[in-house]
Amino acid sequence: MAAHTNGAAHATVNPGPTPPKITLYTNHKCPYAHRAHIALTELNLPYSEVIIDLNTPRPQWYLDLNPRGLVPTIAYSVPGVLDDEIITESAVVAQFLADAFPGPFLPASKESPTSALQRARINFFADTWSTKVGSNLFPLFLASGEEAKAEIAAKTVAAVEKEIEPLLKNAAPFFNGSQELTLAEALIAPFLVRLIDASEDGELAPKSLAKQLDALPNFSKWAKAVRSRPSVLGIYDAKEVLEGTKARLAKMAEKK
Amino acid sequence: MAAHTNGAAHATVNPGPTPPKITLYTNHKCPYAHRAHIALTELNLPYSEVIIDLNTPRPQWYLDLNPRGLVPTIAYSVPGVLDDEIITESAVVAQFLADAFPGPFLPASKESPTSALQRARINFFADTWSTKVGSNLFPLFLASGEEAKAEIAAKTVAAVEKEIEPLLKNAAPFFNGSQELTLAEALIAPFLVRLIDASEDGELAPKSLAKQLDALPNFSKWAKAVRSRPSVLGIYDAKEVLEGTKARLAKMAEKK
């Protein structure tokens, strides 16, 4: 188990009077687990980490924690209040941490007369990415042949232009005028970096995709800010993730 | 435009000192719009209603409000604070209303040391229904032939037994010990009532499905409470919805 303090200078500031004890069950190659790492880092929450091997059947002790066997899982304790509560599913985990530690990442639901609306805008943006853009990623990476990839890439660029670009008109540089990364970016970033890095590499996605996305004025500024944010870079090793994805897809192709 | 007060006796209690002005664009046959009706009713929020015809192309004025042309959409104003803010996508709308008016339906994110966790449990439950059970509904209704329907029905019952039944062990009668209907039920109920009513009718779904679900002790108690809740029954005309779905599916089959 490795201990993370996410910057010792901040570690005592954010968690408030009763800091939680957090154990994160994760895998550094998984985009869903990546969401939890970004949220924990943005919220300056110290945590211990247990790496789950996703290439072998999950051990019984992990299935006892999370019957689905997926990552991330967090075990969360607050002395005298909560005792090793298990929370699973990346979007639920990120939202939980955001709710427990309100601030620029996500305002508390009743923080101000407009905070419910700010939260609704963030929800809508993350949902739009997920249903209109994110859903293309796996089919794109999996498609064989330049033509098949070009078709899905074109659909992906069109979806970003139609659905995402207008929602970023007031990004500063983060969603909805925020100077700090928000929950929306924490949910989207793991997939955004994988999409652009795969395109810049050129094997899983055509090189033209990153170039076309870079021509969208709002999107390109926002994506650049997200892709250089320390919390997003943290555990993400672009090269290792890309090679891992290629290996996994090659294995799937063999089995066909 | 029809005005709804959701019970005059309560209308002045919940909205607080600055009641919002809400216009709901809806269609009484649409399960997604149904979610918004349930949330508004549970929160005792008065609203005006505009019915959107989903059988004809959406008029330009509606596409200007909601480019996706879907229902529900709400226009939401609070004098001096928010001016006709447009909110779309049923889960976003329901969550927004819950955040704006915290209470038994959904606690505010920082209401207590455990409210973030209560919210996470609700999120996880609604997400589990949607990904494991709800995703079977349309394929089930669409499937042609007894055998095809029986197969999807069996998968649906198995998913409820494995994924939903354990999460309802402390329902009272609503999710996670709540005596009042929660956001989780508001998101799930429109699909739950359609599934069970279709099965009891026997044409779109086999009659055995409702019987098998009724044999699950936690689920059956919970489903009964949800299906008899006035906010769920409100705009829902089971017979009309069922006939509408049959007609729509018949039209789709013709086009094939």
Short mmCIF file of C-alpha atoms in Angstrom, two decimals:
data_model
loop_
_atom_site.label_atom_id
_atom_site.label_comp_id
_atom_site.label_asym_id
_atom_site.label_seq_id
_atom_site.Cartn_x
_atom_site.Cartn_y
_atom_site.Cartn_z
CA MET A 1 0.00 0.00 0.00
CA ALA A 2 1.52 3.31 -1.05
CA ALA A 3 0.68 6.54 0.75
CA HIS A 4 -0.03 9.68 -1.27
CA THR A 5 -0.18 13.11 0.23
CA ASN A 6 -0.83 15.10 -2.95
CA GLY A 7 1.49 17.89 -1.87
CA ALA A 8 2.26 18.09 1.82
CA ALA A 9 1.69 21.86 1.90
CA HIS A 10 -2.00 21.42 1.09
CA ALA A 11 -2.73 18.15 2.81
CA THR A 12 -3.99 19.68 6.03
CA VAL A 13 -5.99 22.52 4.46
CA ASN A 14 -8.87 20.97 2.57
CA PRO A 15 -10.15 17.96 4.51
CA GLY A 16 -11.33 20.12 7.45
CA PRO A 17 -11.43 19.13 11.10
CA THR A 18 -11.96 15.37 10.64
CA PRO A 19 -9.85 14.23 7.70
CA PRO A 20 -11.13 11.02 6.11
CA LYS A 21 -9.06 7.90 5.75
CA ILE A 22 -9.25 6.83 2.11
CA THR A 23 -8.00 3.64 0.49
CA LEU A 24 -8.18 3.67 -3.30
CA TYR A 25 -8.25 0.34 -5.15
CA THR A 26 -7.06 1.22 -8.62
CA ASN A 27 -5.10 0.44 -11.73
CA HIS A 28 -3.05 3.19 -13.36
CA LYS A 29 -3.98 2.11 -16.87
CA CYS A 30 -7.75 2.21 -16.39
CA PRO A 31 -9.51 5.40 -17.52
CA TYR A 32 -12.30 4.95 -14.97
CA ALA A 33 -9.85 4.69 -12.07
CA HIS A 34 -8.09 7.75 -13.54
CA ARG A 35 -11.24 9.77 -12.72
CA ALA A 36 -10.86 8.98 -9.01
CA HIS A 37 -7.17 9.96 -9.03
CA ILE A 38 -8.00 13.32 -10.61
CA ALA A 39 -10.76 14.03 -8.08
CA LEU A 40 -8.60 13.05 -5.09
CA THR A 41 -5.71 15.20 -6.35
CA GLU A 42 -7.88 18.24 -7.12
CA LEU A 43 -9.42 18.00 -3.63
CA ASN A 44 -6.00 17.62 -1.97
CA LEU A 45 -7.12 14.44 -0.25
CA PRO A 46 -4.43 12.08 1.03
CA TYR A 47 -5.06 8.42 0.25
CA SER A 48 -3.47 5.00 0.32
CA GLU A 49 -3.44 2.99 -2.85
CA VAL A 50 -3.85 -0.69 -3.65
CA ILE A 51 -3.14 -1.72 -7.24
CA ILE A 52 -5.56 -4.28 -8.69
CA ASP A 53 -4.21 -6.47 -11.48
CA LEU A 54 -6.79 -6.37 -14.26
CA ASN A 55 -5.04 -9.04 -16.34
CA THR A 56 -5.85 -11.87 -13.97
CA PRO A 57 -9.10 -13.03 -12.34
CA ARG A 58 -9.88 -10.84 -9.35
CA PRO A 59 -9.05 -12.41 -5.95
CA GLN A 60 -11.99 -13.22 -3.67
CA TRP A 61 -11.06 -10.51 -1.15
CA TYR A 62 -11.53 -7.88 -3.87
CA LEU A 63 -14.80 -9.35 -5.10
CA ASP A 64 -15.97 -9.19 -1.49
CA LEU A 65 -15.33 -5.43 -1.59
CA ASN A 66 -16.66 -4.87 -5.11
CA PRO A 67 -18.59 -7.81 -6.60
CA ARG A 68 -18.22 -6.33 -10.10
CA GLY A 69 -14.44 -6.60 -9.79
CA LEU A 70 -13.92 -3.21 -11.42
CA VAL A 71 -11.76 -0.26 -10.44
CA PRO A 72 -11.94 2.23 -8.85
CA THR A 73 -13.26 1.29 -5.43
CA ILE A 74 -12.72 3.46 -2.39
CA ALA A 75 -12.94 2.52 1.28
CA TYR A 76 -13.80 5.68 3.16
CA SER A 77 -13.71 6.32 6.91
CA VAL A 78 -14.28 9.43 9.01
CA PRO A 79 -13.47 8.79 12.68
CA GLY A 80 -16.69 8.55 14.67
CA VAL A 81 -18.90 9.05 11.58
CA LEU A 82 -18.23 6.54 8.81
CA ASP A 83 -16.38 3.24 9.09
CA ASP A 84 -14.82 1.82 5.92
CA GLU A 85 -17.76 2.59 3.66
CA ILE A 86 -17.23 1.04 0.23
CA ILE A 87 -18.02 3.21 -2.78
CA THR A 88 -17.72 1.95 -6.35
CA GLU A 89 -18.33 3.11 -9.96
CA SER A 90 -16.06 5.94 -11.06
CA ALA A 91 -18.71 8.62 -11.62
CA VAL A 92 -20.33 7.84 -8.25
CA VAL A 93 -16.93 7.94 -6.51
CA ALA A 94 -15.96 11.28 -8.10
CA GLN A 95 -19.36 12.82 -7.33
CA PHE A 96 -19.18 11.56 -3.73
CA LEU A 97 -15.76 13.14 -3.14
CA ALA A 98 -16.96 16.38 -4.77
CA ASP A 99 -20.07 16.45 -2.54
CA ALA A 100 -18.03 15.70 0.59
CA PHE A 101 -15.47 18.45 -0.14
CA PRO A 102 -17.24 21.31 -1.92
CA GLY A 103 -15.27 24.11 -3.54
CA PRO A 104 -14.18 25.19 -7.03
CA PHE A 105 -14.21 21.53 -8.15
CA LEU A 106 -17.98 21.48 -7.47
CA PRO A 107 -20.00 23.90 -5.32
CA ALA A 108 -22.19 22.42 -2.56
CA SER A 109 -25.75 21.92 -3.78
CA LYS A 110 -27.09 24.79 -1.62
CA GLU A 111 -23.92 26.91 -1.45
CA SER A 112 -25.59 29.80 -3.29
CA PRO A 113 -28.85 30.51 -5.14
CA THR A 114 -27.11 29.51 -8.38
CA SER A 115 -25.10 26.47 -7.25
CA ALA A 116 -27.79 23.92 -8.17
CA LEU A 117 -27.73 25.37 -11.70
CA GLN A 118 -23.91 25.33 -11.86
CA ARG A 119 -24.04 21.68 -10.89
CA ALA A 120 -26.70 20.99 -13.55
CA ARG A 121 -24.48 22.60 -16.23
CA ILE A 122 -21.57 20.38 -15.15
CA ASN A 123 -23.82 17.28 -15.20
CA PHE A 124 -25.13 18.11 -18.65
CA PHE A 125 -21.65 18.71 -20.06
CA ALA A 126 -20.20 15.48 -18.66
CA ASP A 127 -23.27 13.54 -19.86
CA THR A 128 -23.02 15.08 -23.33
CA TRP A 129 -19.36 14.09 -23.67
CA SER A 130 -20.13 10.59 -22.49
CA THR A 131 -23.16 9.91 -24.73
CA LYS A 132 -22.13 11.84 -27.86
CA VAL A 133 -18.32 11.64 -27.95
CA GLY A 134 -16.95 9.14 -25.43
CA SER A 135 -19.10 6.35 -26.82
CA ASN A 136 -17.05 6.47 -30.05
CA LEU A 137 -13.67 5.81 -28.44
CA PHE A 138 -13.68 2.04 -28.07
CA PRO A 139 -15.26 1.43 -31.52
CA LEU A 140 -12.64 3.78 -33.02
CA PHE A 141 -9.70 2.03 -31.37
CA LEU A 142 -11.16 -1.38 -32.20
CA ALA A 143 -11.99 -0.67 -35.87
CA SER A 144 -9.65 -2.37 -38.32
CA GLY A 145 -8.54 -0.65 -41.49
CA GLU A 146 -8.00 3.01 -42.32
CA GLU A 147 -11.41 3.47 -43.87
CA ALA A 148 -13.36 2.16 -40.87
CA LYS A 149 -11.27 4.29 -38.52
CA ALA A 150 -11.69 7.38 -40.70
CA GLU A 151 -15.45 7.02 -40.61
CA ILE A 152 -15.66 6.83 -36.81
CA ALA A 153 -13.06 9.59 -36.46
CA ALA A 154 -15.17 11.89 -38.66
CA LYS A 155 -18.24 11.11 -36.55
CA THR A 156 -16.25 11.88 -33.39
CA VAL A 157 -14.98 15.23 -34.67
CA ALA A 158 -18.48 16.17 -35.84
CA ALA A 159 -19.89 15.33 -32.40
CA VAL A 160 -17.26 17.45 -30.63
CA GLU A 161 -17.93 20.35 -32.98
CA LYS A 162 -21.71 20.16 -32.67
CA GLU A 163 -22.16 19.18 -29.02
CA ILE A 164 -19.02 20.16 -27.08
CA GLU A 165 -17.62 23.27 -28.78
CA PRO A 166 -20.68 25.46 -27.98
CA LEU A 167 -20.65 24.41 -24.32
CA LEU A 168 -17.07 25.68 -23.99
CA LYS A 169 -17.69 29.23 -25.17
CA ASN A 170 -17.11 30.66 -21.66
CA ALA A 171 -14.42 28.20 -20.51
CA ALA A 172 -11.70 30.07 -18.57
CA PRO A 173 -9.91 27.78 -19.22
CA PHE A 174 -12.12 25.19 -17.49
CA PHE A 175 -15.84 24.56 -17.89
CA ASN A 176 -18.36 27.36 -17.35
CA GLY A 177 -15.91 30.15 -16.50
CA SER A 178 -13.95 28.17 -13.90
CA GLN A 179 -10.26 28.88 -13.35
CA GLU A 180 -9.93 25.54 -11.60
CA LEU A 181 -10.58 22.09 -13.00
CA THR A 182 -14.16 20.93 -12.23
CA LEU A 183 -15.92 17.61 -11.76
CA ALA A 184 -16.86 17.74 -15.46
CA GLU A 185 -13.21 17.63 -16.49
CA ALA A 186 -12.42 14.92 -13.93
CA LEU A 187 -15.03 12.70 -15.61
CA ILE A 188 -14.00 13.55 -19.17
CA ALA A 189 -10.20 13.97 -18.98
CA PRO A 190 -9.20 10.27 -18.87
CA PHE A 191 -10.97 9.72 -22.19
CA LEU A 192 -9.90 13.03 -23.72
CA VAL A 193 -6.19 12.35 -23.15
CA ARG A 194 -6.49 8.81 -24.49
CA LEU A 195 -8.31 10.00 -27.62
CA ILE A 196 -5.84 12.75 -28.47
CA ASP A 197 -2.74 10.75 -27.57
CA ALA A 198 -3.91 7.83 -29.71
CA SER A 199 -4.52 10.19 -32.62
CA GLU A 200 -1.11 11.87 -32.28
CA ASP A 201 0.42 8.39 -32.29
CA GLY A 202 -1.58 7.50 -35.40
CA GLU A 203 -2.07 3.77 -35.03
CA LEU A 204 -5.33 3.37 -33.09
CA ALA A 205 -6.83 6.64 -34.39
CA PRO A 206 -6.00 8.69 -37.50
CA LYS A 207 -3.59 11.60 -37.07
CA SER A 208 -6.11 13.89 -38.76
CA LEU A 209 -8.47 13.62 -35.78
CA ALA A 210 -6.22 15.53 -33.36
CA LYS A 211 -5.54 18.15 -36.05
CA GLN A 212 -9.23 18.68 -36.74
CA LEU A 213 -10.04 18.94 -33.04
CA ASP A 214 -7.18 21.41 -32.65
CA ALA A 215 -8.87 23.69 -35.21
CA LEU A 216 -11.92 24.15 -32.96
CA PRO A 217 -11.17 27.39 -31.07
CA ASN A 218 -12.99 26.75 -27.76
CA PHE A 219 -12.26 23.05 -27.62
CA SER A 220 -8.55 23.33 -28.38
CA LYS A 221 -7.90 25.89 -25.61
CA TRP A 222 -9.86 23.82 -23.12
CA ALA A 223 -8.28 20.50 -24.14
CA LYS A 224 -4.80 22.02 -23.82
CA ALA A 225 -5.58 23.20 -20.28
CA VAL A 226 -6.99 19.80 -19.32
CA ARG A 227 -4.09 17.87 -20.88
CA SER A 228 -1.48 19.90 -18.99
CA ARG A 229 -3.20 19.87 -15.60
CA PRO A 230 -0.97 18.16 -13.00
CA SER A 231 -3.92 16.19 -11.54
CA VAL A 232 -4.62 14.73 -14.99
CA LEU A 233 -0.97 13.92 -15.71
CA GLY A 234 -0.41 12.42 -12.21
CA ILE A 235 -0.67 8.67 -12.68
CA TYR A 236 -1.17 8.79 -16.47
CA ASP A 237 1.72 7.35 -18.47
CA ALA A 238 0.58 8.05 -22.04
CA LYS A 239 3.05 5.71 -23.69
CA GLU A 240 2.40 2.82 -21.34
CA VAL A 241 -1.39 3.22 -21.62
CA LEU A 242 -1.19 3.35 -25.42
CA GLU A 243 1.02 0.27 -25.64
CA GLY A 244 -1.26 -1.51 -23.16
CA THR A 245 -4.34 -0.69 -25.25
CA LYS A 246 -2.64 -1.87 -28.45
CA ALA A 247 -1.64 -5.15 -26.80
CA ARG A 248 -5.14 -5.69 -25.43
CA LEU A 249 -6.76 -5.02 -28.81
CA ALA A 250 -4.29 -7.34 -30.57
CA LYS A 251 -5.23 -10.08 -28.12
CA MET A 252 -8.94 -9.48 -28.79
CA ALA A 253 -8.33 -9.62 -32.56
CA GLU A 254 -6.48 -12.95 -32.15
CA LYS A 255 -9.42 -14.48 -30.31
CA LYS A 256 -11.87 -13.57 -33.07
CA MET B 1 -50.41 26.20 -20.95
CA ALA B 2 -51.93 24.43 -17.94
CA ALA B 3 -51.10 25.43 -14.38
CA HIS B 4 -50.40 22.74 -11.77
CA THR B 5 -50.25 23.41 -8.08
CA ASN B 6 -49.60 19.87 -6.85
CA GLY B 7 -51.93 20.27 -3.90
CA ALA B 8 -52.77 23.80 -2.86
CA ALA B 9 -52.23 23.02 0.82
CA HIS B 10 -48.53 22.37 0.24
CA ALA B 11 -47.83 24.81 -2.54
CA THR B 12 -46.53 27.58 -0.29
CA VAL B 13 -44.51 25.41 2.08
CA ASN B 14 -41.64 23.95 0.12
CA PRO B 15 -40.41 26.53 -2.38
CA GLY B 16 -39.22 28.89 0.39
CA PRO B 17 -39.11 32.65 0.30
CA THR B 18 -38.54 33.08 -3.46
CA PRO B 19 -40.66 30.48 -5.27
CA PRO B 20 -39.34 29.68 -8.74
CA LYS B 21 -41.38 30.04 -11.88
CA ILE B 22 -41.19 26.75 -13.75
CA THR B 23 -42.43 25.89 -17.22
CA LEU B 24 -42.23 22.20 -18.06
CA TYR B 25 -42.17 21.14 -21.73
CA THR B 26 -43.34 17.57 -21.67
CA ASN B 27 -45.29 14.71 -23.14
CA HIS B 28 -47.34 12.50 -20.85
CA LYS B 29 -46.40 9.31 -22.69
CA CYS B 30 -42.63 9.80 -22.47
CA PRO B 31 -40.87 7.96 -19.61
CA TYR B 32 -38.09 10.55 -19.47
CA ALA B 33 -40.57 13.42 -19.06
CA HIS B 34 -42.31 11.29 -16.42
CA ARG B 35 -39.18 11.64 -14.26
CA ALA B 36 -39.57 15.43 -14.18
CA HIS B 37 -43.25 15.17 -13.26
CA ILE B 38 -42.42 12.87 -10.34
CA ALA B 39 -39.67 15.19 -9.05
CA LEU B 40 -41.85 18.31 -9.32
CA THR B 41 -44.72 16.58 -7.54
CA GLU B 42 -42.55 15.14 -4.74
CA LEU B 43 -41.02 18.59 -4.19
CA ASN B 44 -44.45 20.29 -4.20
CA LEU B 45 -43.32 22.71 -6.88
CA PRO B 46 -46.02 24.48 -8.89
CA TYR B 47 -45.37 24.56 -12.64
CA SER B 48 -46.96 25.40 -15.95
CA GLU B 49 -46.98 22.77 -18.62
CA VAL B 50 -46.56 22.84 -22.40
CA ILE B 51 -47.25 19.58 -24.23
CA ILE B 52 -44.82 18.75 -27.03
CA ASP B 53 -46.17 16.53 -29.82
CA LEU B 54 -43.57 13.81 -30.34
CA ASN B 55 -45.31 12.38 -33.41
CA THR B 56 -44.51 15.34 -35.65
CA PRO B 57 -41.26 17.18 -36.39
CA ARG B 58 -40.49 19.60 -33.56
CA PRO B 59 -41.34 23.26 -34.32
CA GLN B 60 -38.41 25.66 -34.59
CA TRP B 61 -39.35 27.52 -31.40
CA TYR B 62 -38.88 24.28 -29.45
CA LEU B 63 -35.60 23.41 -31.15
CA ASP B 64 -34.42 26.89 -30.17
CA LEU B 65 -35.08 25.95 -26.52
CA ASN B 66 -33.76 22.39 -26.77
CA PRO B 67 -31.80 21.62 -29.97
CA ARG B 68 -32.15 17.88 -29.31
CA GLY B 69 -35.94 18.24 -29.53
CA LEU B 70 -36.46 15.87 -26.60
CA VAL B 71 -38.62 16.15 -23.51
CA PRO B 72 -38.47 17.12 -20.71
CA THR B 73 -37.16 20.67 -20.86
CA ILE B 74 -37.71 23.13 -18.05
CA ALA B 75 -37.49 26.92 -18.14
CA TYR B 76 -36.65 28.05 -14.62
CA SER B 77 -36.76 31.55 -13.14
CA VAL B 78 -36.20 32.89 -9.64
CA PRO B 79 -37.02 36.61 -9.45
CA GLY B 80 -33.80 38.61 -9.21
CA VAL B 81 -31.57 35.50 -9.41
CA LEU B 82 -32.23 33.35 -12.48
CA ASP B 83 -34.07 34.37 -15.64
CA ASP B 84 -35.61 31.61 -17.75
CA GLU B 85 -32.68 29.22 -17.51
CA ILE B 86 -33.21 26.25 -19.80
CA ILE B 87 -32.41 22.82 -18.36
CA THR B 88 -32.69 19.62 -20.41
CA GLU B 89 -32.08 15.86 -20.10
CA SER B 90 -34.35 14.14 -17.59
CA ALA B 91 -31.71 12.99 -15.11
CA VAL B 92 -30.10 16.44 -15.10
CA VAL B 93 -33.50 18.11 -14.61
CA ALA B 94 -34.47 15.80 -11.73
CA GLN B 95 -31.08 16.21 -10.03
CA PHE B 96 -31.26 19.99 -10.46
CA LEU B 97 -34.67 20.19 -8.78
CA ALA B 98 -33.48 17.89 -5.99
CA ASP B 99 -30.37 20.04 -5.42
CA ALA B 100 -32.42 23.25 -5.44
CA PHE B 101 -34.99 21.90 -2.93
CA PRO B 102 -33.22 19.52 -0.52
CA GLY B 103 -35.21 17.31 1.82
CA PRO B 104 -36.27 13.66 2.06
CA PHE B 105 -36.23 13.41 -1.76
CA LEU B 106 -32.47 14.10 -1.64
CA PRO B 107 -30.46 15.65 1.21
CA ALA B 108 -28.28 18.66 0.40
CA SER B 109 -24.70 17.61 -0.35
CA LYS B 110 -23.38 19.07 2.93
CA GLU B 111 -26.53 18.75 5.03
CA SER B 112 -24.87 16.30 7.44
CA PRO B 113 -21.62 14.33 7.73
CA THR B 114 -23.34 11.41 6.00
CA SER B 115 -25.37 13.19 3.29
CA ALA B 116 -22.66 12.88 0.60
CA LEU B 117 -22.72 9.13 1.22
CA GLN B 118 -26.54 8.96 1.12
CA ARG B 119 -26.41 10.74 -2.21
CA ALA B 120 -23.74 8.31 -3.47
CA ARG B 121 -25.94 5.34 -2.54
CA ILE B 122 -28.85 6.87 -4.47
CA ASN B 123 -26.59 7.54 -7.47
CA PHE B 124 -25.28 4.00 -7.46
CA PHE B 125 -28.76 2.48 -7.19
CA ALA B 126 -30.20 4.57 -10.04
CA ASP B 127 -27.13 3.85 -12.18
CA THR B 128 -27.37 0.13 -11.46
CA TRP B 129 -31.01 0.02 -12.52
CA SER B 130 -30.26 1.96 -15.67
CA THR B 131 -27.22 -0.05 -16.82
CA LYS B 132 -28.24 -3.54 -15.66
CA VAL B 133 -32.06 -3.60 -15.90
CA GLY B 134 -33.42 -0.58 -17.77
CA SER B 135 -31.25 -1.29 -20.79
CA ASN B 136 -33.29 -4.46 -21.41
CA LEU B 137 -36.68 -2.74 -21.70
CA PHE B 138 -36.65 -1.53 -25.27
CA PRO B 139 -35.07 -4.74 -26.66
CA LEU B 140 -37.69 -6.74 -24.72
CA PHE B 141 -40.63 -4.74 -26.06
CA LEU B 142 -39.14 -4.78 -29.58
CA ALA B 143 -38.31 -8.49 -29.72
CA SER B 144 -40.63 -10.50 -31.93
CA GLY B 145 -41.74 -14.00 -31.00
CA GLU B 146 -42.30 -15.64 -27.64
CA GLU B 147 -38.88 -17.24 -27.51
CA ALA B 148 -36.96 -14.01 -28.10
CA LYS B 149 -39.05 -12.22 -25.50
CA ALA B 150 -38.65 -15.05 -22.98
CA GLU B 151 -34.87 -14.87 -23.30
CA ILE B 152 -34.67 -11.12 -22.62
CA ALA B 153 -37.28 -11.41 -19.85
CA ALA B 154 -35.18 -14.08 -18.12
CA LYS B 155 -32.11 -11.84 -18.37
CA THR B 156 -34.10 -8.94 -16.90
CA VAL B 157 -35.39 -10.97 -13.94
CA ALA B 158 -31.88 -12.31 -13.28
CA ALA B 159 -30.48 -8.76 -13.30
CA VAL B 160 -33.12 -7.54 -10.84
CA GLU B 161 -32.44 -10.49 -8.56
CA LYS B 162 -28.67 -10.13 -8.66
CA GLU B 163 -28.22 -6.35 -8.78
CA ILE B 164 -31.36 -4.69 -7.39
CA GLU B 165 -32.77 -7.06 -4.76
CA PRO B 166 -29.71 -6.79 -2.42
CA LEU B 167 -29.76 -2.97 -2.62
CA LEU B 168 -33.34 -2.94 -1.32
CA LYS B 169 -32.73 -4.91 1.88
CA ASN B 170 -33.32 -1.81 4.05
CA ALA B 171 -36.03 -0.14 1.93
CA ALA B 172 -38.75 1.31 4.17
CA PRO B 173 -40.53 1.20 1.79
CA PHE B 174 -38.31 3.47 -0.34
CA PHE B 175 -34.60 3.25 -1.03
CA ASN B 176 -32.08 3.14 1.83
CA GLY B 177 -34.54 3.32 4.72
CA SER B 178 -36.50 6.30 3.39
CA GLN B 179 -40.20 6.66 4.20
CA GLU B 180 -40.53 9.13 1.34
CA LEU B 181 -39.86 8.54 -2.33
CA THR B 182 -36.28 9.57 -3.27
CA LEU B 183 -34.51 10.80 -6.39
CA ALA B 184 -33.56 7.17 -7.10
CA GLU B 185 -37.21 6.17 -7.46
CA ALA B 186 -38.00 9.29 -9.52
CA LEU B 187 -35.38 8.17 -12.05
CA ILE B 188 -36.41 4.51 -12.04
CA ALA B 189 -40.21 4.59 -11.60
CA PRO B 190 -41.20 5.53 -15.18
CA PHE B 191 -39.42 2.44 -16.47
CA LEU B 192 -40.49 0.20 -13.60
CA VAL B 193 -44.20 0.89 -14.14
CA ARG B 194 -43.90 0.39 -17.90
CA LEU B 195 -42.07 -2.91 -17.44
CA ILE B 196 -44.54 -4.38 -14.97
CA ASP B 197 -47.64 -3.06 -16.72
CA ALA B 198 -46.44 -4.48 -20.05
CA SER B 199 -45.84 -7.84 -18.40
CA GLU B 200 -49.25 -7.90 -16.73
CA ASP B 201 -50.78 -7.12 -20.13
CA GLY B 202 -48.72 -9.92 -21.66
CA GLU B 203 -48.25 -8.73 -25.24
CA LEU B 204 -45.00 -6.73 -25.15
CA ALA B 205 -43.52 -8.74 -22.28
CA PRO B 206 -44.33 -12.24 -20.99
CA LYS B 207 -46.75 -12.49 -18.06
CA SER B 208 -44.23 -14.67 -16.20
CA LEU B 209 -41.89 -11.70 -15.78
CA ALA B 210 -44.15 -9.79 -13.39
CA LYS B 211 -44.83 -12.99 -11.45
CA GLN B 212 -41.13 -13.78 -11.08
CA LEU B 213 -40.35 -10.24 -9.97
CA ASP B 214 -43.19 -10.42 -7.48
CA ALA B 215 -41.50 -13.42 -5.85
CA LEU B 216 -38.47 -11.33 -4.87
CA PRO B 217 -39.23 -10.23 -1.29
CA ASN B 218 -37.42 -6.87 -1.15
CA PHE B 219 -38.14 -5.89 -4.72
CA SER B 220 -41.84 -6.70 -4.63
CA LYS B 221 -42.50 -4.59 -1.52
CA TRP B 222 -40.55 -1.69 -2.95
CA ALA B 223 -42.13 -1.93 -6.42
CA LYS B 224 -45.60 -1.97 -4.89
CA ALA B 225 -44.86 1.21 -2.92
CA VAL B 226 -43.42 2.92 -6.02
CA ARG B 227 -46.31 1.84 -8.25
CA SER B 228 -48.94 3.19 -5.86
CA ARG B 229 -47.23 6.52 -5.10
CA PRO B 230 -49.46 9.43 -6.19
CA SER B 231 -46.51 11.31 -7.77
CA VAL B 232 -45.78 8.29 -9.96
CA LEU B 233 -49.42 7.76 -10.94
CA GLY B 234 -50.00 11.49 -11.59
CA ILE B 235 -49.74 11.90 -15.38
CA TYR B 236 -49.25 8.19 -16.10
CA ASP B 237 -52.12 6.55 -17.97
CA ALA B 238 -50.98 2.93 -18.10
CA LYS B 239 -53.42 1.85 -20.77
CA GLU B 240 -52.77 4.80 -23.05
CA VAL B 241 -48.98 4.45 -22.69
CA LEU B 242 -49.18 0.72 -23.45
CA GLU B 243 -51.38 1.20 -26.52
CA GLY B 244 -49.09 4.02 -27.68
CA THR B 245 -46.02 1.81 -27.33
CA LYS B 246 -47.69 -1.03 -29.22
CA ALA B 247 -48.69 1.32 -32.04
CA ARG B 248 -45.19 2.79 -32.24
CA LEU B 249 -43.56 -0.66 -32.35
CA ALA B 250 -46.02 -1.84 -35.01
CA LYS B 251 -45.07 1.17 -37.13
CA MET B 252 -41.37 0.37 -36.68
CA ALA B 253 -41.97 -3.25 -37.70
CA GLU B 254 -43.80 -2.10 -40.86
CA LYS B 255 -40.85 0.05 -41.91
CA LYS B 256 -38.40 -2.86 -41.66
#
